[in-house]
Amino acid sequence: MAEPPRSGTQKLTLMALLTAMALGIFMLEAQLPSPVPIPGVKLGLANIITLTAMLLLGRKEAGAVLAVRILMSAMFAGSPSTLIFSAVGGTFAYLVMCVLTALIPEKRLWVTSAIAAVAHNAGQLLASIWVVKTPTLWVYAPILAVSGLITGVFTGLAAMYLIRALRRLRR
Amino acid sequence: MDKKTKIWILVFVLLCAVGVGAFLLLRGDREGTVAVISVDGEELDRIDLSRVKEPYDIEVHTGYGRNLVHVEPGAISVTEADCPDRICVSMGRLQGGGIPIVCMPHHLIITIEGGEIDG
């Protein structure tokens, strides 16, 4: 579905709004206790916003929203030692999204989202192995892949409903 | 539901089953008794858990924060941490090989390796 064009100001406003939402969601999720005691397993709700930005605005805009969210969340959540993990994971997920949104139709956005979530976890794991120089951490790979698939399907479905609702608003 | 959607669901379910199976298999590995505590890849301590008689605690202070490591006969765990997620604490006791304890915000890893240590 082609998006009706937006003016520069409309784009900028929507980007700012989505960035604020992503940051809020990210901070909220950080306050929730982890559902399972496995490092790296998380809901990844902010992924909903990255997907929404990519489909409503485009790749470049989604990249900007993601980059600002990652940098600001490191500032607000105050953990510079974990910034590298979110940055690498986010970049991996973003690249996968860029490719797959062109290949997989929007009605199966949940597939794109799940694969992107797995890529995020893979990137995070690789960054962790590199930082702590402990290759045995690869044993986390299978469970992080499963976690990415499951959470990715749900964030993808959430993004589909959000995109639908936001498009309805413009009509 | 169209055919492609069904195929994707099937692929995802199969992958999940394989992943969970692999995880359970890896976690079941109970080889080794030597616990290695390291931060940023630098080894801080190496303890043969099979030779521990009395439980004791080790405080690990790093540039990132503080963890309290509890050593007992045959097992090791993190009992306190000032990291934001405290996942290392909820991971519980590590009794053999399998899955290392990780405190990612503090770059702290506790693995169990096979083999003996001298002295």
mmCIF file of C-alpha atoms in Angstrom:
data_model
loop_
_atom_site.group_PDB
_atom_site.id
_atom_site.type_symbol
_atom_site.label_atom_id
_atom_site.label_comp_id
_atom_site.label_asym_id
_atom_site.label_seq_id
_atom_site.Cartn_x
_atom_site.Cartn_y
_atom_site.Cartn_z
ATOM 1 C CA MET A 1 0.000 0.000 0.000
ATOM 2 C CA ALA A 2 1.462 3.364 -1.008
ATOM 3 C CA GLU A 3 1.667 5.979 1.687
ATOM 4 C CA PRO A 4 0.079 9.356 0.896
ATOM 5 C CA PRO A 5 2.944 11.876 0.843
ATOM 6 C CA ARG A 6 3.844 13.776 4.003
ATOM 7 C CA SER A 7 5.375 17.242 4.170
ATOM 8 C CA GLY A 8 8.803 17.701 5.756
ATOM 9 C CA THR A 9 7.237 19.056 8.921
ATOM 10 C CA GLN A 10 4.777 16.175 9.130
ATOM 11 C CA LYS A 11 7.638 13.694 8.756
ATOM 12 C CA LEU A 12 9.757 15.384 11.398
ATOM 13 C CA THR A 13 6.831 15.529 13.825
ATOM 14 C CA LEU A 14 5.981 11.883 13.345
ATOM 15 C CA MET A 15 9.656 10.897 13.754
ATOM 16 C CA ALA A 16 9.928 12.873 16.987
ATOM 17 C CA LEU A 17 6.692 11.340 18.247
ATOM 18 C CA LEU A 18 7.786 7.805 17.389
ATOM 19 C CA THR A 19 11.204 8.346 19.002
ATOM 20 C CA ALA A 20 9.554 9.561 22.205
ATOM 21 C CA MET A 21 7.198 6.568 22.163
ATOM 22 C CA ALA A 22 10.057 4.134 21.571
ATOM 23 C CA LEU A 23 12.048 5.647 24.428
ATOM 24 C CA GLY A 24 9.047 5.501 26.746
ATOM 25 C CA ILE A 25 8.303 1.883 25.846
ATOM 26 C CA PHE A 26 11.957 0.949 26.233
ATOM 27 C CA MET A 27 12.215 2.562 29.677
ATOM 28 C CA LEU A 28 8.951 0.972 30.800
ATOM 29 C CA GLU A 29 10.114 -2.458 29.692
ATOM 30 C CA ALA A 30 13.415 -1.985 31.549
ATOM 31 C CA GLN A 31 11.414 -1.539 34.773
ATOM 32 C CA LEU A 32 9.592 -4.855 34.363
ATOM 33 C CA PRO A 33 11.173 -7.841 36.037
ATOM 34 C CA SER A 34 12.666 -10.232 33.495
ATOM 35 C CA PRO A 35 10.179 -13.018 32.667
ATOM 36 C CA VAL A 36 12.877 -15.711 32.586
ATOM 37 C CA PRO A 37 16.317 -15.689 34.238
ATOM 38 C CA ILE A 38 18.243 -15.814 30.972
ATOM 39 C CA PRO A 39 20.427 -12.858 29.992
ATOM 40 C CA GLY A 40 19.367 -11.344 26.666
ATOM 41 C CA VAL A 41 15.787 -12.630 26.778
ATOM 42 C CA LYS A 42 13.439 -9.648 26.628
ATOM 43 C CA LEU A 43 10.181 -8.602 25.014
ATOM 44 C CA GLY A 44 11.802 -5.995 22.771
ATOM 45 C CA LEU A 45 8.656 -3.873 22.622
ATOM 46 C CA ALA A 46 10.516 -0.869 21.190
ATOM 47 C CA ASN A 47 10.891 -2.963 18.039
ATOM 48 C CA ILE A 48 7.203 -2.175 17.353
ATOM 49 C CA ILE A 49 8.144 1.465 16.797
ATOM 50 C CA THR A 50 11.135 0.741 14.539
ATOM 51 C CA LEU A 51 8.908 -1.389 12.287
ATOM 52 C CA THR A 52 6.142 1.203 12.312
ATOM 53 C CA ALA A 53 8.604 3.969 11.393
ATOM 54 C CA MET A 54 9.996 1.881 8.551
ATOM 55 C CA LEU A 55 6.592 1.180 7.007
ATOM 56 C CA LEU A 56 5.032 4.598 7.539
ATOM 57 C CA LEU A 57 8.077 6.767 6.802
ATOM 58 C CA GLY A 58 10.887 4.748 5.234
ATOM 59 C CA ARG A 59 14.228 3.133 5.905
ATOM 60 C CA LYS A 60 16.290 6.259 6.538
ATOM 61 C CA GLU A 61 13.719 7.676 8.932
ATOM 62 C CA ALA A 62 13.412 4.392 10.828
ATOM 63 C CA GLY A 63 17.212 4.256 11.137
ATOM 64 C CA ALA A 64 17.242 7.766 12.618
ATOM 65 C CA VAL A 65 14.450 6.923 15.093
ATOM 66 C CA LEU A 66 16.296 3.761 16.151
ATOM 67 C CA ALA A 67 19.699 5.447 16.524
ATOM 68 C CA VAL A 68 18.318 8.306 18.633
ATOM 69 C CA ARG A 69 16.326 5.883 20.798
ATOM 70 C CA ILE A 70 19.366 3.690 21.489
ATOM 71 C CA LEU A 71 21.599 6.650 22.356
ATOM 72 C CA MET A 72 18.986 8.342 24.550
ATOM 73 C CA SER A 73 18.046 5.129 26.367
ATOM 74 C CA ALA A 74 21.714 4.607 27.258
ATOM 75 C CA MET A 75 21.729 8.134 28.665
ATOM 76 C CA PHE A 76 18.483 7.771 30.616
ATOM 77 C CA ALA A 77 18.854 4.193 31.801
ATOM 78 C CA GLY A 78 22.426 5.173 32.640
ATOM 79 C CA SER A 79 24.266 2.044 31.598
ATOM 80 C CA PRO A 80 27.008 2.923 29.119
ATOM 81 C CA SER A 81 28.448 -0.590 29.517
ATOM 82 C CA THR A 82 25.362 -2.056 27.823
ATOM 83 C CA LEU A 83 25.183 0.560 25.043
ATOM 84 C CA ILE A 84 27.450 -1.515 22.805
ATOM 85 C CA PHE A 85 25.082 -4.506 23.076
ATOM 86 C CA SER A 86 21.949 -2.543 22.139
ATOM 87 C CA ALA A 87 23.826 -0.746 19.368
ATOM 88 C CA VAL A 88 25.114 -3.921 17.705
ATOM 89 C CA GLY A 89 21.814 -5.782 18.231
ATOM 90 C CA GLY A 90 19.834 -2.805 16.915
ATOM 91 C CA THR A 91 22.032 -2.485 13.818
ATOM 92 C CA PHE A 92 21.674 -6.191 12.994
ATOM 93 C CA ALA A 93 17.892 -6.056 13.392
ATOM 94 C CA TYR A 94 17.665 -2.852 11.346
ATOM 95 C CA LEU A 95 19.652 -4.289 8.420
ATOM 96 C CA VAL A 96 17.485 -7.429 8.378
ATOM 97 C CA MET A 97 14.324 -5.290 8.433
ATOM 98 C CA CYS A 98 15.601 -3.155 5.538
ATOM 99 C CA VAL A 99 16.090 -6.248 3.372
ATOM 100 C CA LEU A 100 13.027 -8.245 4.436
ATOM 101 C CA THR A 101 10.438 -5.460 4.222
ATOM 102 C CA ALA A 102 11.274 -5.408 0.487
ATOM 103 C CA LEU A 103 10.897 -9.188 0.124
ATOM 104 C CA ILE A 104 8.059 -10.140 2.483
ATOM 105 C CA PRO A 105 4.617 -8.538 2.016
ATOM 106 C CA GLU A 106 3.257 -6.319 4.761
ATOM 107 C CA LYS A 107 0.507 -8.762 5.700
ATOM 108 C CA ARG A 108 3.289 -11.029 6.959
ATOM 109 C CA LEU A 109 5.177 -8.309 8.828
ATOM 110 C CA TRP A 110 5.315 -10.661 11.815
ATOM 111 C CA VAL A 111 7.727 -12.888 9.848
ATOM 112 C CA THR A 112 10.055 -9.938 9.165
ATOM 113 C CA SER A 113 9.781 -8.900 12.798
ATOM 114 C CA ALA A 114 10.629 -12.378 14.122
ATOM 115 C CA ILE A 115 13.694 -12.735 11.896
ATOM 116 C CA ALA A 116 14.801 -9.220 12.845
ATOM 117 C CA ALA A 117 14.419 -10.077 16.540
ATOM 118 C CA VAL A 118 16.567 -13.187 16.072
ATOM 119 C CA ALA A 119 19.152 -11.015 14.288
ATOM 120 C CA HIS A 120 19.042 -8.556 17.206
ATOM 121 C CA ASN A 121 19.756 -11.339 19.687
ATOM 122 C CA ALA A 122 22.501 -12.754 17.466
ATOM 123 C CA GLY A 123 24.159 -9.337 17.265
ATOM 124 C CA GLN A 124 23.879 -8.872 21.003
ATOM 125 C CA LEU A 125 25.382 -12.293 21.666
ATOM 126 C CA LEU A 126 28.279 -11.671 19.254
ATOM 127 C CA ALA A 127 28.956 -8.292 20.899
ATOM 128 C CA SER A 128 28.881 -9.954 24.346
ATOM 129 C CA ILE A 129 31.284 -12.687 23.275
ATOM 130 C CA TRP A 130 33.602 -10.031 21.863
ATOM 131 C CA VAL A 131 33.462 -7.807 24.971
ATOM 132 C CA VAL A 132 33.940 -10.503 27.614
ATOM 133 C CA LYS A 133 36.183 -12.633 25.364
ATOM 134 C CA THR A 134 34.324 -15.789 26.407
ATOM 135 C CA PRO A 135 33.436 -17.868 23.317
ATOM 136 C CA THR A 136 31.610 -20.450 25.477
ATOM 137 C CA LEU A 137 28.737 -17.962 25.682
ATOM 138 C CA TRP A 138 27.583 -19.403 22.318
ATOM 139 C CA VAL A 139 25.617 -21.963 24.369
ATOM 140 C CA TYR A 140 23.059 -19.165 24.787
ATOM 141 C CA ALA A 141 22.468 -19.059 21.006
ATOM 142 C CA PRO A 142 19.614 -21.638 20.756
ATOM 143 C CA ILE A 143 17.497 -20.179 23.537
ATOM 144 C CA LEU A 144 18.076 -16.611 22.329
ATOM 145 C CA ALA A 145 16.937 -17.670 18.848
ATOM 146 C CA VAL A 146 13.747 -19.184 20.272
ATOM 147 C CA SER A 147 13.140 -16.092 22.400
ATOM 148 C CA GLY A 148 13.638 -13.835 19.361
ATOM 149 C CA LEU A 149 11.219 -15.839 17.238
ATOM 150 C CA ILE A 150 8.444 -15.762 19.830
ATOM 151 C CA THR A 151 8.777 -12.131 20.956
ATOM 152 C CA GLY A 152 9.376 -11.045 17.349
ATOM 153 C CA VAL A 153 6.094 -12.563 16.156
ATOM 154 C CA PHE A 154 4.169 -10.694 18.861
ATOM 155 C CA THR A 155 5.907 -7.330 18.387
ATOM 156 C CA GLY A 156 5.373 -7.752 14.640
ATOM 157 C CA LEU A 157 1.646 -8.357 15.109
ATOM 158 C CA ALA A 158 1.472 -5.362 17.447
ATOM 159 C CA ALA A 159 3.216 -3.230 14.800
ATOM 160 C CA MET A 160 0.698 -4.403 12.152
ATOM 161 C CA TYR A 161 -2.235 -3.268 14.302
ATOM 162 C CA LEU A 162 -0.518 0.032 15.143
ATOM 163 C CA ILE A 163 0.232 0.757 11.465
ATOM 164 C CA ARG A 164 -3.359 -0.048 10.499
ATOM 165 C CA ALA A 165 -4.696 2.263 13.218
ATOM 166 C CA LEU A 166 -2.345 5.107 12.287
ATOM 167 C CA ARG A 167 -3.307 4.846 8.594
ATOM 168 C CA ARG A 168 -6.999 4.942 9.493
ATOM 169 C CA LEU A 169 -6.339 8.182 11.396
ATOM 170 C CA ARG A 170 -5.094 9.903 8.234
ATOM 171 C CA ARG A 171 -8.174 9.184 6.193
ATOM 172 C CA MET B 1 -4.981 -18.382 6.283
ATOM 173 C CA ASP B 2 -3.015 -18.780 3.062
ATOM 174 C CA LYS B 3 -0.408 -21.399 2.296
ATOM 175 C CA LYS B 4 2.665 -19.210 2.807
ATOM 176 C CA THR B 5 1.466 -18.131 6.253
ATOM 177 C CA LYS B 6 1.011 -21.768 7.249
ATOM 178 C CA ILE B 7 4.522 -22.635 6.009
ATOM 179 C CA TRP B 8 6.053 -19.797 8.048
ATOM 180 C CA ILE B 9 4.182 -20.873 11.180
ATOM 181 C CA LEU B 10 5.373 -24.457 10.660
ATOM 182 C CA VAL B 11 9.006 -23.321 10.121
ATOM 183 C CA PHE B 12 8.925 -21.146 13.256
ATOM 184 C CA VAL B 13 7.408 -23.897 15.412
ATOM 185 C CA LEU B 14 10.016 -26.401 14.195
ATOM 186 C CA LEU B 15 12.868 -23.945 14.829
ATOM 187 C CA CYS B 16 11.535 -23.276 18.348
ATOM 188 C CA ALA B 17 11.406 -27.008 19.080
ATOM 189 C CA VAL B 18 14.981 -27.485 17.841
ATOM 190 C CA GLY B 19 16.180 -24.472 19.849
ATOM 191 C CA VAL B 20 14.528 -25.565 23.095
ATOM 192 C CA GLY B 21 15.874 -29.099 22.603
ATOM 193 C CA ALA B 22 19.411 -27.812 22.045
ATOM 194 C CA PHE B 23 19.162 -25.546 25.093
ATOM 195 C CA LEU B 24 17.993 -28.365 27.379
ATOM 196 C CA LEU B 25 20.764 -30.616 26.067
ATOM 197 C CA LEU B 26 23.431 -27.945 26.682
ATOM 198 C CA ARG B 27 22.067 -27.139 30.133
ATOM 199 C CA GLY B 28 22.104 -30.804 31.102
ATOM 200 C CA ASP B 29 25.884 -30.958 30.621
ATOM 201 C CA ARG B 30 27.322 -31.472 34.118
ATOM 202 C CA GLU B 31 30.996 -31.939 33.234
ATOM 203 C CA GLY B 32 33.692 -30.172 35.247
ATOM 204 C CA THR B 33 34.119 -28.799 38.762
ATOM 205 C CA VAL B 34 36.435 -25.814 38.294
ATOM 206 C CA ALA B 35 34.619 -22.482 38.467
ATOM 207 C CA VAL B 36 36.252 -19.564 36.658
ATOM 208 C CA ILE B 37 35.202 -16.005 37.485
ATOM 209 C CA SER B 38 36.187 -13.433 34.887
ATOM 210 C CA VAL B 39 35.469 -9.802 34.058
ATOM 211 C CA ASP B 40 36.069 -8.469 30.539
ATOM 212 C CA GLY B 41 37.764 -11.772 29.742
ATOM 213 C CA GLU B 42 40.318 -11.353 32.532
ATOM 214 C CA GLU B 43 40.340 -14.218 34.980
ATOM 215 C CA LEU B 44 39.851 -13.056 38.583
ATOM 216 C CA ASP B 45 39.576 -16.359 40.385
ATOM 217 C CA ARG B 46 39.632 -20.096 39.726
ATOM 218 C CA ILE B 47 38.060 -22.393 42.317
ATOM 219 C CA ASP B 48 37.806 -26.185 42.375
ATOM 220 C CA LEU B 49 34.275 -26.589 43.728
ATOM 221 C CA SER B 50 34.832 -30.264 44.552
ATOM 222 C CA ARG B 51 37.429 -29.206 47.146
ATOM 223 C CA VAL B 52 35.335 -26.531 48.853
ATOM 224 C CA LYS B 53 34.470 -27.639 52.410
ATOM 225 C CA GLU B 54 32.852 -24.545 53.913
ATOM 226 C CA PRO B 55 30.660 -22.066 52.006
ATOM 227 C CA TYR B 56 32.102 -18.568 51.633
ATOM 228 C CA ASP B 57 31.501 -15.339 49.700
ATOM 229 C CA ILE B 58 33.684 -13.397 47.305
ATOM 230 C CA GLU B 59 33.051 -9.730 46.603
ATOM 231 C CA VAL B 60 33.745 -8.778 43.027
ATOM 232 C CA HIS B 61 34.197 -5.041 42.492
ATOM 233 C CA THR B 62 34.703 -3.937 38.933
ATOM 234 C CA GLY B 63 34.600 -0.605 37.185
ATOM 235 C CA TYR B 64 30.983 -1.434 36.306
ATOM 236 C CA GLY B 65 29.627 -2.419 39.728
ATOM 237 C CA ARG B 66 29.591 -4.958 42.532
ATOM 238 C CA ASN B 67 28.603 -8.637 42.662
ATOM 239 C CA LEU B 68 28.632 -10.994 45.626
ATOM 240 C CA VAL B 69 29.620 -14.506 44.558
ATOM 241 C CA HIS B 70 28.652 -17.355 46.877
ATOM 242 C CA VAL B 71 30.901 -20.423 46.791
ATOM 243 C CA GLU B 72 29.714 -23.666 48.385
ATOM 244 C CA PRO B 73 30.703 -27.329 48.077
ATOM 245 C CA GLY B 74 29.940 -28.298 44.467
ATOM 246 C CA ALA B 75 28.123 -25.113 43.451
ATOM 247 C CA ILE B 76 28.562 -21.400 42.785
ATOM 248 C CA SER B 77 26.037 -18.581 42.503
ATOM 249 C CA VAL B 78 25.671 -14.805 42.509
ATOM 250 C CA THR B 79 23.671 -13.769 45.574
ATOM 251 C CA GLU B 80 23.818 -9.972 45.354
ATOM 252 C CA ALA B 81 24.385 -7.494 42.564
ATOM 253 C CA ASP B 82 23.856 -3.796 42.036
ATOM 254 C CA CYS B 83 23.219 -4.122 38.302
ATOM 255 C CA PRO B 84 19.835 -2.932 37.008
ATOM 256 C CA ASP B 85 18.406 -6.299 35.869
ATOM 257 C CA ARG B 86 19.842 -8.688 38.513
ATOM 258 C CA ILE B 87 19.446 -11.578 36.080
ATOM 259 C CA CYS B 88 22.715 -13.061 37.380
ATOM 260 C CA VAL B 89 21.103 -13.448 40.822
ATOM 261 C CA SER B 90 17.917 -15.036 39.491
ATOM 262 C CA MET B 91 19.943 -17.533 37.447
ATOM 263 C CA GLY B 92 20.548 -19.451 40.662
ATOM 264 C CA ARG B 93 23.277 -21.979 41.379
ATOM 265 C CA LEU B 94 25.683 -23.322 38.794
ATOM 266 C CA GLN B 95 26.687 -26.892 39.536
ATOM 267 C CA GLY B 96 28.516 -28.026 36.437
ATOM 268 C CA GLY B 97 29.342 -27.163 32.817
ATOM 269 C CA GLY B 98 26.228 -26.234 30.914
ATOM 270 C CA ILE B 99 25.180 -22.616 30.822
ATOM 271 C CA PRO B 100 27.519 -19.979 32.306
ATOM 272 C CA ILE B 101 26.240 -17.365 34.773
ATOM 273 C CA VAL B 102 26.362 -13.954 33.127
ATOM 274 C CA CYS B 103 26.042 -10.435 34.533
ATOM 275 C CA MET B 104 26.167 -8.505 31.291
ATOM 276 C CA PRO B 105 25.971 -4.961 32.726
ATOM 277 C CA HIS B 106 29.098 -5.758 34.785
ATOM 278 C CA HIS B 107 30.797 -7.865 32.061
ATOM 279 C CA LEU B 108 31.060 -10.680 34.651
ATOM 280 C CA ILE B 109 31.055 -14.332 33.601
ATOM 281 C CA ILE B 110 31.203 -17.463 35.747
ATOM 282 C CA THR B 111 31.892 -20.644 33.799
ATOM 283 C CA ILE B 112 32.637 -24.166 34.929
ATOM 284 C CA GLU B 113 35.481 -25.980 33.247
ATOM 285 C CA GLY B 114 36.719 -29.528 33.419
ATOM 286 C CA GLY B 115 40.117 -30.569 34.692
ATOM 287 C CA GLU B 116 42.046 -30.188 37.913
ATOM 288 C CA ILE B 117 44.010 -27.291 39.348
ATOM 289 C CA ASP B 118 47.337 -27.749 41.066
ATOM 290 C CA GLY B 119 47.888 -27.016 44.747
#
